Amino acid sequence: MPVAFLELPSGLGMDTKKKLVKDVADAIHDAYQIPDTRVFLREWPTDQTSTDGQLGRPLRPICDFIVPPGLPVDAKRELVKRMSSAVARACNLPREEVPLPSGKTVSTRWVLAFFSEYPLEQAALDDLMAFENPMVLEGMEAAMQRQK
């Protein structure tokens, strides 16, 4: 049931994509413990993306997680860390130091993530609403127990 959409630069090789999908799916499954984890890759040529209003700059990857609510923030942190690392490896993203107005700097690889959380009454698999589905209920319970 958990889904991730990865917005990536085009041109990654098949072996790289296979490893990326496996790493991200494993991270999601470890976090949510629900079967049927799906990862979709959307590839974008440089001339179809912009950053800060400049067309043609290197794409900064985005991951949109579509998941049930309730995962503890520490589990989300671990999931984001694993996903970001996998994307950075696959896309060969260098670290960049970004100066802040305070004079401090922040190190980033520019992998952006969003969590779109859908209540269980707004999701279904086949003919079962998610709040009725034992795969979802037991998976979320196992994920919560793991965090304790």
PDB file of C-alpha atoms in Angstrom:
ATOM      1  CA  MET A   1       0.000   0.000   0.000  1.00  0.00           C
ATOM      2  CA  PRO A   2       2.756   2.570   0.617  1.00  0.00           C
ATOM      3  CA  VAL A   3       3.787   4.304  -2.589  1.00  0.00           C
ATOM      4  CA  ALA A   4       6.732   6.512  -3.541  1.00  0.00           C
ATOM      5  CA  PHE A   5       6.973   8.641  -6.660  1.00  0.00           C
ATOM      6  CA  LEU A   6      10.557   9.611  -7.422  1.00  0.00           C
ATOM      7  CA  GLU A   7      11.139  12.568  -9.742  1.00  0.00           C
ATOM      8  CA  LEU A   8      14.620  12.034 -11.199  1.00  0.00           C
ATOM      9  CA  PRO A   9      16.894  13.251 -13.969  1.00  0.00           C
ATOM     10  CA  SER A  10      16.672  11.134 -17.110  1.00  0.00           C
ATOM     11  CA  GLY A  11      19.516   8.904 -18.179  1.00  0.00           C
ATOM     12  CA  LEU A  12      20.004   6.558 -15.238  1.00  0.00           C
ATOM     13  CA  GLY A  13      21.040   3.048 -16.277  1.00  0.00           C
ATOM     14  CA  MET A  14      18.833   0.008 -15.712  1.00  0.00           C
ATOM     15  CA  ASP A  15      21.117  -1.462 -13.011  1.00  0.00           C
ATOM     16  CA  THR A  16      21.114   1.863 -11.165  1.00  0.00           C
ATOM     17  CA  LYS A  17      17.311   2.057 -11.361  1.00  0.00           C
ATOM     18  CA  LYS A  18      16.931  -1.525 -10.090  1.00  0.00           C
ATOM     19  CA  LYS A  19      19.141  -0.833  -7.079  1.00  0.00           C
ATOM     20  CA  LEU A  20      17.427   2.490  -6.376  1.00  0.00           C
ATOM     21  CA  VAL A  21      13.937   0.974  -6.505  1.00  0.00           C
ATOM     22  CA  LYS A  22      14.999  -1.926  -4.266  1.00  0.00           C
ATOM     23  CA  ASP A  23      16.673   0.363  -1.718  1.00  0.00           C
ATOM     24  CA  VAL A  24      13.712   2.747  -1.545  1.00  0.00           C
ATOM     25  CA  ALA A  25      11.134  -0.068  -1.405  1.00  0.00           C
ATOM     26  CA  ASP A  26      13.094  -1.782   1.397  1.00  0.00           C
ATOM     27  CA  ALA A  27      13.254   1.475   3.362  1.00  0.00           C
ATOM     28  CA  ILE A  28       9.506   2.040   2.982  1.00  0.00           C
ATOM     29  CA  HIS A  29       8.669  -1.541   3.889  1.00  0.00           C
ATOM     30  CA  ASP A  30      10.924  -1.419   6.959  1.00  0.00           C
ATOM     31  CA  ALA A  31       9.154   1.755   8.089  1.00  0.00           C
ATOM     32  CA  TYR A  32       5.537   0.752   7.429  1.00  0.00           C
ATOM     33  CA  GLN A  33       5.618  -3.074   7.503  1.00  0.00           C
ATOM     34  CA  ILE A  34       2.766  -3.174   4.945  1.00  0.00           C
ATOM     35  CA  PRO A  35       3.016  -5.425   1.861  1.00  0.00           C
ATOM     36  CA  ASP A  36       2.629  -4.159  -1.691  1.00  0.00           C
ATOM     37  CA  THR A  37       5.134  -1.310  -1.548  1.00  0.00           C
ATOM     38  CA  ARG A  38       5.233   0.466  -4.904  1.00  0.00           C
ATOM     39  CA  VAL A  39       7.942   2.772  -6.230  1.00  0.00           C
ATOM     40  CA  PHE A  40       7.476   4.724  -9.448  1.00  0.00           C
ATOM     41  CA  LEU A  41      10.247   6.517 -11.300  1.00  0.00           C
ATOM     42  CA  ARG A  42       9.488   9.639 -13.278  1.00  0.00           C
ATOM     43  CA  GLU A  43      12.389  10.822 -15.375  1.00  0.00           C
ATOM     44  CA  TRP A  44      12.828  14.394 -16.537  1.00  0.00           C
ATOM     45  CA  PRO A  45      15.198  15.759 -19.187  1.00  0.00           C
ATOM     46  CA  THR A  46      17.050  18.887 -18.094  1.00  0.00           C
ATOM     47  CA  ASP A  47      15.170  21.086 -20.549  1.00  0.00           C
ATOM     48  CA  GLN A  48      11.888  20.213 -18.804  1.00  0.00           C
ATOM     49  CA  THR A  49      12.834  21.298 -15.271  1.00  0.00           C
ATOM     50  CA  SER A  50      13.813  24.480 -13.519  1.00  0.00           C
ATOM     51  CA  THR A  51      15.272  25.508 -10.193  1.00  0.00           C
ATOM     52  CA  ASP A  52      14.847  29.025  -8.861  1.00  0.00           C
ATOM     53  CA  GLY A  53      13.223  29.985 -12.172  1.00  0.00           C
ATOM     54  CA  GLN A  54      16.143  28.894 -14.313  1.00  0.00           C
ATOM     55  CA  LEU A  55      15.289  26.351 -16.996  1.00  0.00           C
ATOM     56  CA  GLY A  56      17.874  23.685 -17.726  1.00  0.00           C
ATOM     57  CA  ARG A  57      19.609  23.559 -14.375  1.00  0.00           C
ATOM     58  CA  PRO A  58      20.365  20.050 -13.078  1.00  0.00           C
ATOM     59  CA  LEU A  59      17.262  18.429 -11.638  1.00  0.00           C
ATOM     60  CA  ARG A  60      17.006  18.261  -7.876  1.00  0.00           C
ATOM     61  CA  PRO A  61      15.216  14.978  -7.088  1.00  0.00           C
ATOM     62  CA  ILE A  62      11.881  14.845  -5.295  1.00  0.00           C
ATOM     63  CA  CYS A  63      10.208  11.939  -3.508  1.00  0.00           C
ATOM     64  CA  ASP A  64       6.498  12.006  -2.740  1.00  0.00           C
ATOM     65  CA  PHE A  65       5.509   9.319  -0.246  1.00  0.00           C
ATOM     66  CA  ILE A  66       1.813   8.389  -0.352  1.00  0.00           C
ATOM     67  CA  VAL A  67       1.254   6.543   2.890  1.00  0.00           C
ATOM     68  CA  PRO A  68      -1.101   5.980   5.818  1.00  0.00           C
ATOM     69  CA  PRO A  69      -0.872   8.429   8.720  1.00  0.00           C
ATOM     70  CA  GLY A  70       0.558   7.732  12.125  1.00  0.00           C
ATOM     71  CA  LEU A  71       4.166   6.708  11.549  1.00  0.00           C
ATOM     72  CA  PRO A  72       6.306   8.175  14.344  1.00  0.00           C
ATOM     73  CA  VAL A  73       8.614  11.017  13.340  1.00  0.00           C
ATOM     74  CA  ASP A  74      11.765   9.003  14.153  1.00  0.00           C
ATOM     75  CA  ALA A  75      10.674   6.309  11.681  1.00  0.00           C
ATOM     76  CA  LYS A  76      10.002   9.015   9.073  1.00  0.00           C
ATOM     77  CA  ARG A  77      13.486  10.434   9.681  1.00  0.00           C
ATOM     78  CA  GLU A  78      15.059   7.019   9.101  1.00  0.00           C
ATOM     79  CA  LEU A  79      12.981   6.476   5.964  1.00  0.00           C
ATOM     80  CA  VAL A  80      13.938   9.879   4.551  1.00  0.00           C
ATOM     81  CA  LYS A  81      17.594   9.303   5.398  1.00  0.00           C
ATOM     82  CA  ARG A  82      17.655   5.960   3.587  1.00  0.00           C
ATOM     83  CA  MET A  83      15.692   7.239   0.577  1.00  0.00           C
ATOM     84  CA  SER A  84      17.833  10.378   0.275  1.00  0.00           C
ATOM     85  CA  SER A  85      21.042   8.359   0.443  1.00  0.00           C
ATOM     86  CA  ALA A  86      19.793   5.930  -2.208  1.00  0.00           C
ATOM     87  CA  VAL A  87      18.761   8.767  -4.536  1.00  0.00           C
ATOM     88  CA  ALA A  88      22.031  10.637  -3.977  1.00  0.00           C
ATOM     89  CA  ARG A  89      24.021   7.488  -4.853  1.00  0.00           C
ATOM     90  CA  ALA A  90      21.909   6.719  -7.922  1.00  0.00           C
ATOM     91  CA  CYS A  91      22.082  10.279  -9.260  1.00  0.00           C
ATOM     92  CA  ASN A  92      25.685  10.852  -8.154  1.00  0.00           C
ATOM     93  CA  LEU A  93      24.683  14.014  -6.297  1.00  0.00           C
ATOM     94  CA  PRO A  94      27.505  16.022  -4.772  1.00  0.00           C
ATOM     95  CA  ARG A  95      27.153  17.720  -1.397  1.00  0.00           C
ATOM     96  CA  GLU A  96      26.726  21.452  -1.620  1.00  0.00           C
ATOM     97  CA  GLU A  97      27.422  23.939   1.135  1.00  0.00           C
ATOM     98  CA  VAL A  98      24.692  26.591   1.285  1.00  0.00           C
ATOM     99  CA  PRO A  99      25.415  29.835   3.152  1.00  0.00           C
ATOM    100  CA  LEU A 100      22.657  31.076   5.449  1.00  0.00           C
ATOM    101  CA  PRO A 101      21.961  34.724   6.349  1.00  0.00           C
ATOM    102  CA  SER A 102      23.369  34.016   9.837  1.00  0.00           C
ATOM    103  CA  GLY A 103      26.756  33.155   8.351  1.00  0.00           C
ATOM    104  CA  LYS A 104      26.317  29.448   9.080  1.00  0.00           C
ATOM    105  CA  THR A 105      26.313  26.902   6.261  1.00  0.00           C
ATOM    106  CA  VAL A 106      24.134  23.871   5.622  1.00  0.00           C
ATOM    107  CA  SER A 107      25.277  20.819   3.688  1.00  0.00           C
ATOM    108  CA  THR A 108      22.739  19.369   1.253  1.00  0.00           C
ATOM    109  CA  ARG A 109      22.323  17.148  -1.767  1.00  0.00           C
ATOM    110  CA  TRP A 110      18.934  18.747  -2.555  1.00  0.00           C
ATOM    111  CA  VAL A 111      16.784  15.586  -2.298  1.00  0.00           C
ATOM    112  CA  LEU A 112      13.337  16.884  -1.370  1.00  0.00           C
ATOM    113  CA  ALA A 113      10.705  14.639   0.252  1.00  0.00           C
ATOM    114  CA  PHE A 114       7.015  15.048   0.985  1.00  0.00           C
ATOM    115  CA  PHE A 115       4.635  12.833   2.932  1.00  0.00           C
ATOM    116  CA  SER A 116       1.089  12.734   1.575  1.00  0.00           C
ATOM    117  CA  GLU A 117      -0.752  10.886   4.305  1.00  0.00           C
ATOM    118  CA  TYR A 118      -4.168   9.451   3.530  1.00  0.00           C
ATOM    119  CA  PRO A 119      -6.508   8.364   6.316  1.00  0.00           C
ATOM    120  CA  LEU A 120      -7.356   4.671   6.101  1.00  0.00           C
ATOM    121  CA  GLU A 121     -10.950   5.483   5.189  1.00  0.00           C
ATOM    122  CA  GLN A 122      -9.655   7.198   2.033  1.00  0.00           C
ATOM    123  CA  ALA A 123      -7.693   4.245   0.660  1.00  0.00           C
ATOM    124  CA  ALA A 124      -8.576   0.750  -0.510  1.00  0.00           C
ATOM    125  CA  LEU A 125      -7.047  -2.361  -2.030  1.00  0.00           C
ATOM    126  CA  ASP A 126      -9.343  -4.396  -4.228  1.00  0.00           C
ATOM    127  CA  ASP A 127     -12.668  -4.523  -2.375  1.00  0.00           C
ATOM    128  CA  LEU A 128     -11.339  -3.756   1.129  1.00  0.00           C
ATOM    129  CA  MET A 129     -11.081  -0.307   2.592  1.00  0.00           C
ATOM    130  CA  ALA A 130      -7.676   0.162   4.220  1.00  0.00           C
ATOM    131  CA  PHE A 131      -9.215   0.374   7.707  1.00  0.00           C
ATOM    132  CA  GLU A 132     -10.651  -3.144   7.120  1.00  0.00           C
ATOM    133  CA  ASN A 133      -7.556  -4.644   5.539  1.00  0.00           C
ATOM    134  CA  PRO A 134      -5.551  -6.870   7.907  1.00  0.00           C
ATOM    135  CA  MET A 135      -2.381  -6.317   5.842  1.00  0.00           C
ATOM    136  CA  VAL A 136      -2.592  -2.601   6.597  1.00  0.00           C
ATOM    137  CA  LEU A 137      -3.774  -2.885  10.192  1.00  0.00           C
ATOM    138  CA  GLU A 138      -1.233  -5.507  11.245  1.00  0.00           C
ATOM    139  CA  GLY A 139       1.544  -3.778   9.317  1.00  0.00           C
ATOM    140  CA  MET A 140       0.909  -0.429  10.989  1.00  0.00           C
ATOM    141  CA  GLU A 141       0.648  -2.113  14.395  1.00  0.00           C
ATOM    142  CA  ALA A 142       4.004  -3.848  13.813  1.00  0.00           C
ATOM    143  CA  ALA A 143       5.547  -0.536  12.747  1.00  0.00           C
ATOM    144  CA  MET A 144       4.283   1.170  15.918  1.00  0.00           C
ATOM    145  CA  GLN A 145       5.539  -1.663  18.134  1.00  0.00           C
ATOM    146  CA  ARG A 146       8.927  -1.497  16.500  1.00  0.00           C
ATOM    147  CA  GLN A 147       9.223   2.171  17.442  1.00  0.00           C
ATOM    148  CA  LYS A 148       8.576   1.529  21.151  1.00  0.00           C
TER     149      LYS A 148
END
